[in-house]
Amino acid sequence: MKNLKRQFYSKNCNFVQQVIFAFSFICYLLVIVSCNESDNRMETEPPFFSEEDVRHEEKLNFYLYND
């Protein structure tokens, strides 16, 4: 009877270890894939001032300082 319990628990422990290993391996792969996708996708932020704003500022500076 004790032998059967030991075998049952050892088989369950092996199964649990395999499930944990498989789960951690899948998580590791997902992290690697998501990091590669974020590296490939370079997001460029729009400039704070648009070209129109810069031109408007230059015109204002011209009128203010050339009088």
PDB file of N, CA and C in Angstrom:
ATOM      1  N   MET A   1       0.822  -1.197   0.000  1.00  0.00           N
ATOM      2  CA  MET A   1       0.000   0.000   0.000  1.00  0.00           C
ATOM      3  C   MET A   1       0.864   1.258   0.000  1.00  0.00           C
ATOM      4  N   LYS A   2       1.908   1.261   0.854  1.00  0.00           N
ATOM      5  CA  LYS A   2       2.798   2.420   0.906  1.00  0.00           C
ATOM      6  C   LYS A   2       3.529   2.594  -0.419  1.00  0.00           C
ATOM      7  N   ASN A   3       3.874   1.464  -1.032  1.00  0.00           N
ATOM      8  CA  ASN A   3       4.550   1.527  -2.326  1.00  0.00           C
ATOM      9  C   ASN A   3       3.657   2.171  -3.376  1.00  0.00           C
ATOM     10  N   LEU A   4       2.389   1.828  -3.374  1.00  0.00           N
ATOM     11  CA  LEU A   4       1.451   2.408  -4.338  1.00  0.00           C
ATOM     12  C   LEU A   4       1.308   3.913  -4.125  1.00  0.00           C
ATOM     13  N   LYS A   5       1.248   4.324  -2.865  1.00  0.00           N
ATOM     14  CA  LYS A   5       1.146   5.755  -2.576  1.00  0.00           C
ATOM     15  C   LYS A   5       2.387   6.490  -3.062  1.00  0.00           C
ATOM     16  N   ARG A   6       3.552   5.897  -2.803  1.00  0.00           N
ATOM     17  CA  ARG A   6       4.807   6.540  -3.259  1.00  0.00           C
ATOM     18  C   ARG A   6       4.832   6.670  -4.776  1.00  0.00           C
ATOM     19  N   GLN A   7       4.437   5.592  -5.464  1.00  0.00           N
ATOM     20  CA  GLN A   7       4.432   5.640  -6.924  1.00  0.00           C
ATOM     21  C   GLN A   7       3.437   6.681  -7.429  1.00  0.00           C
ATOM     22  N   PHE A   8       2.277   6.728  -6.798  1.00  0.00           N
ATOM     23  CA  PHE A   8       1.262   7.700  -7.202  1.00  0.00           C
ATOM     24  C   PHE A   8       1.772   9.122  -7.013  1.00  0.00           C
ATOM     25  N   TYR A   9       2.361   9.402  -5.842  1.00  0.00           N
ATOM     26  CA  TYR A   9       2.865  10.748  -5.575  1.00  0.00           C
ATOM     27  C   TYR A   9       4.058  11.086  -6.461  1.00  0.00           C
ATOM     28  N   SER A  10       4.931  10.120  -6.709  1.00  0.00           N
ATOM     29  CA  SER A  10       6.085  10.412  -7.560  1.00  0.00           C
ATOM     30  C   SER A  10       5.641  10.674  -8.997  1.00  0.00           C
ATOM     31  N   LYS A  11       4.627   9.933  -9.470  1.00  0.00           N
ATOM     32  CA  LYS A  11       4.118  10.182 -10.826  1.00  0.00           C
ATOM     33  C   LYS A  11       3.453  11.552 -10.899  1.00  0.00           C
ATOM     34  N   ASN A  12       2.696  11.900  -9.863  1.00  0.00           N
ATOM     35  CA  ASN A  12       2.058  13.214  -9.847  1.00  0.00           C
ATOM     36  C   ASN A  12       3.090  14.325  -9.773  1.00  0.00           C
ATOM     37  N   CYS A  13       4.137  14.125  -8.987  1.00  0.00           N
ATOM     38  CA  CYS A  13       5.189  15.143  -8.891  1.00  0.00           C
ATOM     39  C   CYS A  13       5.872  15.333 -10.236  1.00  0.00           C
ATOM     40  N   ASN A  14       6.148  14.231 -10.928  1.00  0.00           N
ATOM     41  CA  ASN A  14       6.770  14.340 -12.250  1.00  0.00           C
ATOM     42  C   ASN A  14       5.851  15.073 -13.219  1.00  0.00           C
ATOM     43  N   PHE A  15       4.572  14.753 -13.169  1.00  0.00           N
ATOM     44  CA  PHE A  15       3.612  15.418 -14.050  1.00  0.00           C
ATOM     45  C   PHE A  15       3.544  16.911 -13.744  1.00  0.00           C
ATOM     46  N   VAL A  16       3.488  17.261 -12.468  1.00  0.00           N
ATOM     47  CA  VAL A  16       3.423  18.670 -12.071  1.00  0.00           C
ATOM     48  C   VAL A  16       4.692  19.389 -12.507  1.00  0.00           C
ATOM     49  N   GLN A  17       5.838  18.756 -12.347  1.00  0.00           N
ATOM     50  CA  GLN A  17       7.095  19.371 -12.778  1.00  0.00           C
ATOM     51  C   GLN A  17       7.105  19.593 -14.286  1.00  0.00           C
ATOM     52  N   GLN A  18       6.600  18.633 -15.039  1.00  0.00           N
ATOM     53  CA  GLN A  18       6.559  18.781 -16.493  1.00  0.00           C
ATOM     54  C   GLN A  18       5.609  19.898 -16.911  1.00  0.00           C
ATOM     55  N   VAL A  19       4.470  19.998 -16.239  1.00  0.00           N
ATOM     56  CA  VAL A  19       3.515  21.061 -16.556  1.00  0.00           C
ATOM     57  C   VAL A  19       4.118  22.421 -16.231  1.00  0.00           C
ATOM     58  N   ILE A  20       4.769  22.538 -15.092  1.00  0.00           N
ATOM     59  CA  ILE A  20       5.402  23.808 -14.713  1.00  0.00           C
ATOM     60  C   ILE A  20       6.498  24.164 -15.702  1.00  0.00           C
ATOM     61  N   PHE A  21       7.299  23.188 -16.100  1.00  0.00           N
ATOM     62  CA  PHE A  21       8.362  23.448 -17.071  1.00  0.00           C
ATOM     63  C   PHE A  21       7.776  23.904 -18.409  1.00  0.00           C
ATOM     64  N   ALA A  22       6.734  23.214 -18.881  1.00  0.00           N
ATOM     65  CA  ALA A  22       6.116  23.586 -20.157  1.00  0.00           C
ATOM     66  C   ALA A  22       5.520  24.985 -20.080  1.00  0.00           C
ATOM     67  N   PHE A  23       4.850  25.297 -18.985  1.00  0.00           N
ATOM     68  CA  PHE A  23       4.253  26.620 -18.815  1.00  0.00           C
ATOM     69  C   PHE A  23       5.323  27.707 -18.787  1.00  0.00           C
ATOM     70  N   SER A  24       6.409  27.474 -18.055  1.00  0.00           N
ATOM     71  CA  SER A  24       7.470  28.483 -17.986  1.00  0.00           C
ATOM     72  C   SER A  24       8.154  28.644 -19.340  1.00  0.00           C
ATOM     73  N   PHE A  25       8.316  27.551 -20.081  1.00  0.00           N
ATOM     74  CA  PHE A  25       8.932  27.626 -21.404  1.00  0.00           C
ATOM     75  C   PHE A  25       8.054  28.427 -22.362  1.00  0.00           C
ATOM     76  N   ILE A  26       6.748  28.204 -22.320  1.00  0.00           N
ATOM     77  CA  ILE A  26       5.821  28.953 -23.176  1.00  0.00           C
ATOM     78  C   ILE A  26       5.840  30.435 -22.810  1.00  0.00           C
ATOM     79  N   CYS A  27       5.860  30.745 -21.516  1.00  0.00           N
ATOM     80  CA  CYS A  27       5.931  32.149 -21.090  1.00  0.00           C
ATOM     81  C   CYS A  27       7.222  32.793 -21.573  1.00  0.00           C
ATOM     82  N   TYR A  28       8.329  32.059 -21.474  1.00  0.00           N
ATOM     83  CA  TYR A  28       9.617  32.564 -21.941  1.00  0.00           C
ATOM     84  C   TYR A  28       9.554  32.878 -23.436  1.00  0.00           C
ATOM     85  N   LEU A  29       8.980  31.983 -24.217  1.00  0.00           N
ATOM     86  CA  LEU A  29       8.868  32.225 -25.657  1.00  0.00           C
ATOM     87  C   LEU A  29       7.992  33.436 -25.957  1.00  0.00           C
ATOM     88  N   LEU A  30       6.899  33.583 -25.221  1.00  0.00           N
ATOM     89  CA  LEU A  30       6.028  34.741 -25.434  1.00  0.00           C
ATOM     90  C   LEU A  30       6.750  36.045 -25.124  1.00  0.00           C
ATOM     91  N   VAL A  31       7.557  36.055 -24.086  1.00  0.00           N
ATOM     92  CA  VAL A  31       8.317  37.258 -23.741  1.00  0.00           C
ATOM     93  C   VAL A  31       9.315  37.575 -24.840  1.00  0.00           C
ATOM     94  N   ILE A  32      10.010  36.568 -25.341  1.00  0.00           N
ATOM     95  CA  ILE A  32      10.992  36.777 -26.410  1.00  0.00           C
ATOM     96  C   ILE A  32      10.306  37.318 -27.660  1.00  0.00           C
ATOM     97  N   VAL A  33       9.186  36.742 -28.041  1.00  0.00           N
ATOM     98  CA  VAL A  33       8.475  37.180 -29.248  1.00  0.00           C
ATOM     99  C   VAL A  33       7.963  38.603 -29.076  1.00  0.00           C
ATOM    100  N   SER A  34       7.408  38.922 -27.925  1.00  0.00           N
ATOM    101  CA  SER A  34       6.874  40.270 -27.731  1.00  0.00           C
ATOM    102  C   SER A  34       7.993  41.302 -27.712  1.00  0.00           C
ATOM    103  N   CYS A  35       9.152  40.962 -27.177  1.00  0.00           N
ATOM    104  CA  CYS A  35      10.282  41.896 -27.193  1.00  0.00           C
ATOM    105  C   CYS A  35      10.757  42.135 -28.617  1.00  0.00           C
ATOM    106  N   ASN A  36      10.815  41.090 -29.420  1.00  0.00           N
ATOM    107  CA  ASN A  36      11.246  41.245 -30.807  1.00  0.00           C
ATOM    108  C   ASN A  36      10.255  42.090 -31.589  1.00  0.00           C
ATOM    109  N   GLU A  37       8.972  41.921 -31.350  1.00  0.00           N
ATOM    110  CA  GLU A  37       7.973  42.722 -32.060  1.00  0.00           C
ATOM    111  C   GLU A  37       8.073  44.185 -31.676  1.00  0.00           C
ATOM    112  N   SER A  38       8.319  44.466 -30.412  1.00  0.00           N
ATOM    113  CA  SER A  38       8.405  45.864 -29.995  1.00  0.00           C
ATOM    114  C   SER A  38       9.682  46.506 -30.528  1.00  0.00           C
ATOM    115  N   ASP A  39      10.765  45.727 -30.702  1.00  0.00           N
ATOM    116  CA  ASP A  39      11.992  46.275 -31.267  1.00  0.00           C
ATOM    117  C   ASP A  39      11.818  46.583 -32.747  1.00  0.00           C
ATOM    118  N   ASN A  40      11.093  45.737 -33.452  1.00  0.00           N
ATOM    119  CA  ASN A  40      10.896  45.939 -34.884  1.00  0.00           C
ATOM    120  C   ASN A  40       9.970  47.108 -35.173  1.00  0.00           C
ATOM    121  N   ARG A  41       9.093  47.406 -34.257  1.00  0.00           N
ATOM    122  CA  ARG A  41       8.103  48.461 -34.464  1.00  0.00           C
ATOM    123  C   ARG A  41       8.606  49.725 -33.776  1.00  0.00           C
ATOM    124  N   MET A  42       9.245  50.571 -34.535  1.00  0.00           N
ATOM    125  CA  MET A  42       9.772  51.802 -33.966  1.00  0.00           C
ATOM    126  C   MET A  42       8.725  52.889 -34.110  1.00  0.00           C
ATOM    127  N   GLU A  43       8.287  53.372 -32.994  1.00  0.00           N
ATOM    128  CA  GLU A  43       7.264  54.405 -33.008  1.00  0.00           C
ATOM    129  C   GLU A  43       7.942  55.771 -32.974  1.00  0.00           C
ATOM    130  N   THR A  44       7.570  56.599 -33.911  1.00  0.00           N
ATOM    131  CA  THR A  44       8.100  57.952 -33.910  1.00  0.00           C
ATOM    132  C   THR A  44       7.022  58.875 -33.382  1.00  0.00           C
ATOM    133  N   GLU A  45       7.393  59.617 -32.394  1.00  0.00           N
ATOM    134  CA  GLU A  45       6.433  60.550 -31.817  1.00  0.00           C
ATOM    135  C   GLU A  45       6.348  61.789 -32.698  1.00  0.00           C
ATOM    136  N   PRO A  46       5.162  62.312 -32.857  1.00  0.00           N
ATOM    137  CA  PRO A  46       5.054  63.534 -33.651  1.00  0.00           C
ATOM    138  C   PRO A  46       5.759  64.677 -32.921  1.00  0.00           C
ATOM    139  N   PRO A  47       6.344  65.586 -33.662  1.00  0.00           N
ATOM    140  CA  PRO A  47       7.024  66.703 -33.003  1.00  0.00           C
ATOM    141  C   PRO A  47       6.033  67.547 -32.210  1.00  0.00           C
ATOM    142  N   PHE A  48       6.545  68.145 -31.167  1.00  0.00           N
ATOM    143  CA  PHE A  48       5.692  68.949 -30.297  1.00  0.00           C
ATOM    144  C   PHE A  48       5.147  70.153 -31.060  1.00  0.00           C
ATOM    145  N   PHE A  49       6.015  70.772 -31.850  1.00  0.00           N
ATOM    146  CA  PHE A  49       5.592  71.904 -32.682  1.00  0.00           C
ATOM    147  C   PHE A  49       5.550  71.448 -34.128  1.00  0.00           C
ATOM    148  N   SER A  50       4.490  71.781 -34.816  1.00  0.00           N
ATOM    149  CA  SER A  50       4.405  71.434 -36.229  1.00  0.00           C
ATOM    150  C   SER A  50       5.190  72.468 -37.039  1.00  0.00           C
ATOM    151  N   GLU A  51       5.375  72.169 -38.303  1.00  0.00           N
ATOM    152  CA  GLU A  51       6.098  73.102 -39.176  1.00  0.00           C
ATOM    153  C   GLU A  51       5.348  74.425 -39.284  1.00  0.00           C
ATOM    154  N   GLU A  52       4.043  74.339 -39.286  1.00  0.00           N
ATOM    155  CA  GLU A  52       3.234  75.559 -39.365  1.00  0.00           C
ATOM    156  C   GLU A  52       3.473  76.440 -38.137  1.00  0.00           C
ATOM    157  N   ASP A  53       3.573  75.830 -36.963  1.00  0.00           N
ATOM    158  CA  ASP A  53       3.848  76.600 -35.745  1.00  0.00           C
ATOM    159  C   ASP A  53       5.206  77.290 -35.828  1.00  0.00           C
ATOM    160  N   VAL A  54       6.185  76.571 -36.345  1.00  0.00           N
ATOM    161  CA  VAL A  54       7.532  77.145 -36.460  1.00  0.00           C
ATOM    162  C   VAL A  54       7.521  78.316 -37.431  1.00  0.00           C
ATOM    163  N   ARG A  55       6.845  78.153 -38.571  1.00  0.00           N
ATOM    164  CA  ARG A  55       6.771  79.258 -39.538  1.00  0.00           C
ATOM    165  C   ARG A  55       6.057  80.466 -38.939  1.00  0.00           C
ATOM    166  N   HIS A  56       4.997  80.212 -38.195  1.00  0.00           N
ATOM    167  CA  HIS A  56       4.256  81.304 -37.560  1.00  0.00           C
ATOM    168  C   HIS A  56       5.152  82.040 -36.555  1.00  0.00           C
ATOM    169  N   GLU A  57       5.917  81.293 -35.798  1.00  0.00           N
ATOM    170  CA  GLU A  57       6.828  81.919 -34.839  1.00  0.00           C
ATOM    171  C   GLU A  57       7.887  82.756 -35.554  1.00  0.00           C
ATOM    172  N   GLU A  58       8.405  82.257 -36.656  1.00  0.00           N
ATOM    173  CA  GLU A  58       9.403  83.015 -37.409  1.00  0.00           C
ATOM    174  C   GLU A  58       8.811  84.315 -37.949  1.00  0.00           C
ATOM    175  N   LYS A  59       7.589  84.242 -38.440  1.00  0.00           N
ATOM    176  CA  LYS A  59       6.935  85.458 -38.935  1.00  0.00           C
ATOM    177  C   LYS A  59       6.728  86.462 -37.815  1.00  0.00           C
ATOM    178  N   LEU A  60       6.278  85.988 -36.666  1.00  0.00           N
ATOM    179  CA  LEU A  60       6.083  86.890 -35.525  1.00  0.00           C
ATOM    180  C   LEU A  60       7.398  87.529 -35.096  1.00  0.00           C
ATOM    181  N   ASN A  61       8.432  86.714 -35.025  1.00  0.00           N
ATOM    182  CA  ASN A  61       9.738  87.260 -34.651  1.00  0.00           C
ATOM    183  C   ASN A  61      10.206  88.296 -35.667  1.00  0.00           C
ATOM    184  N   PHE A  62       9.968  88.035 -36.932  1.00  0.00           N
ATOM    185  CA  PHE A  62      10.368  88.980 -37.966  1.00  0.00           C
ATOM    186  C   PHE A  62       9.644  90.315 -37.778  1.00  0.00           C
ATOM    187  N   TYR A  63       8.330  90.262 -37.560  1.00  0.00           N
ATOM    188  CA  TYR A  63       7.559  91.500 -37.389  1.00  0.00           C
ATOM    189  C   TYR A  63       7.903  92.216 -36.088  1.00  0.00           C
ATOM    190  N   LEU A  64       8.153  91.471 -35.052  1.00  0.00           N
ATOM    191  CA  LEU A  64       8.439  92.095 -33.757  1.00  0.00           C
ATOM    192  C   LEU A  64       9.808  92.756 -33.714  1.00  0.00           C
ATOM    193  N   TYR A  65      10.784  92.102 -34.287  1.00  0.00           N
ATOM    194  CA  TYR A  65      12.154  92.606 -34.143  1.00  0.00           C
ATOM    195  C   TYR A  65      12.624  93.451 -35.316  1.00  0.00           C
ATOM    196  N   ASN A  66      11.845  93.568 -36.369  1.00  0.00           N
ATOM    197  CA  ASN A  66      12.260  94.376 -37.509  1.00  0.00           C
ATOM    198  C   ASN A  66      11.555  95.723 -37.571  1.00  0.00           C
ATOM    199  N   ASP A  67      10.856  96.076 -36.571  1.00  0.00           N
ATOM    200  CA  ASP A  67      10.196  97.394 -36.558  1.00  0.00           C
ATOM    201  C   ASP A  67      11.087  98.447 -35.964  1.00  0.00           C
TER     202      ASP A  67
END
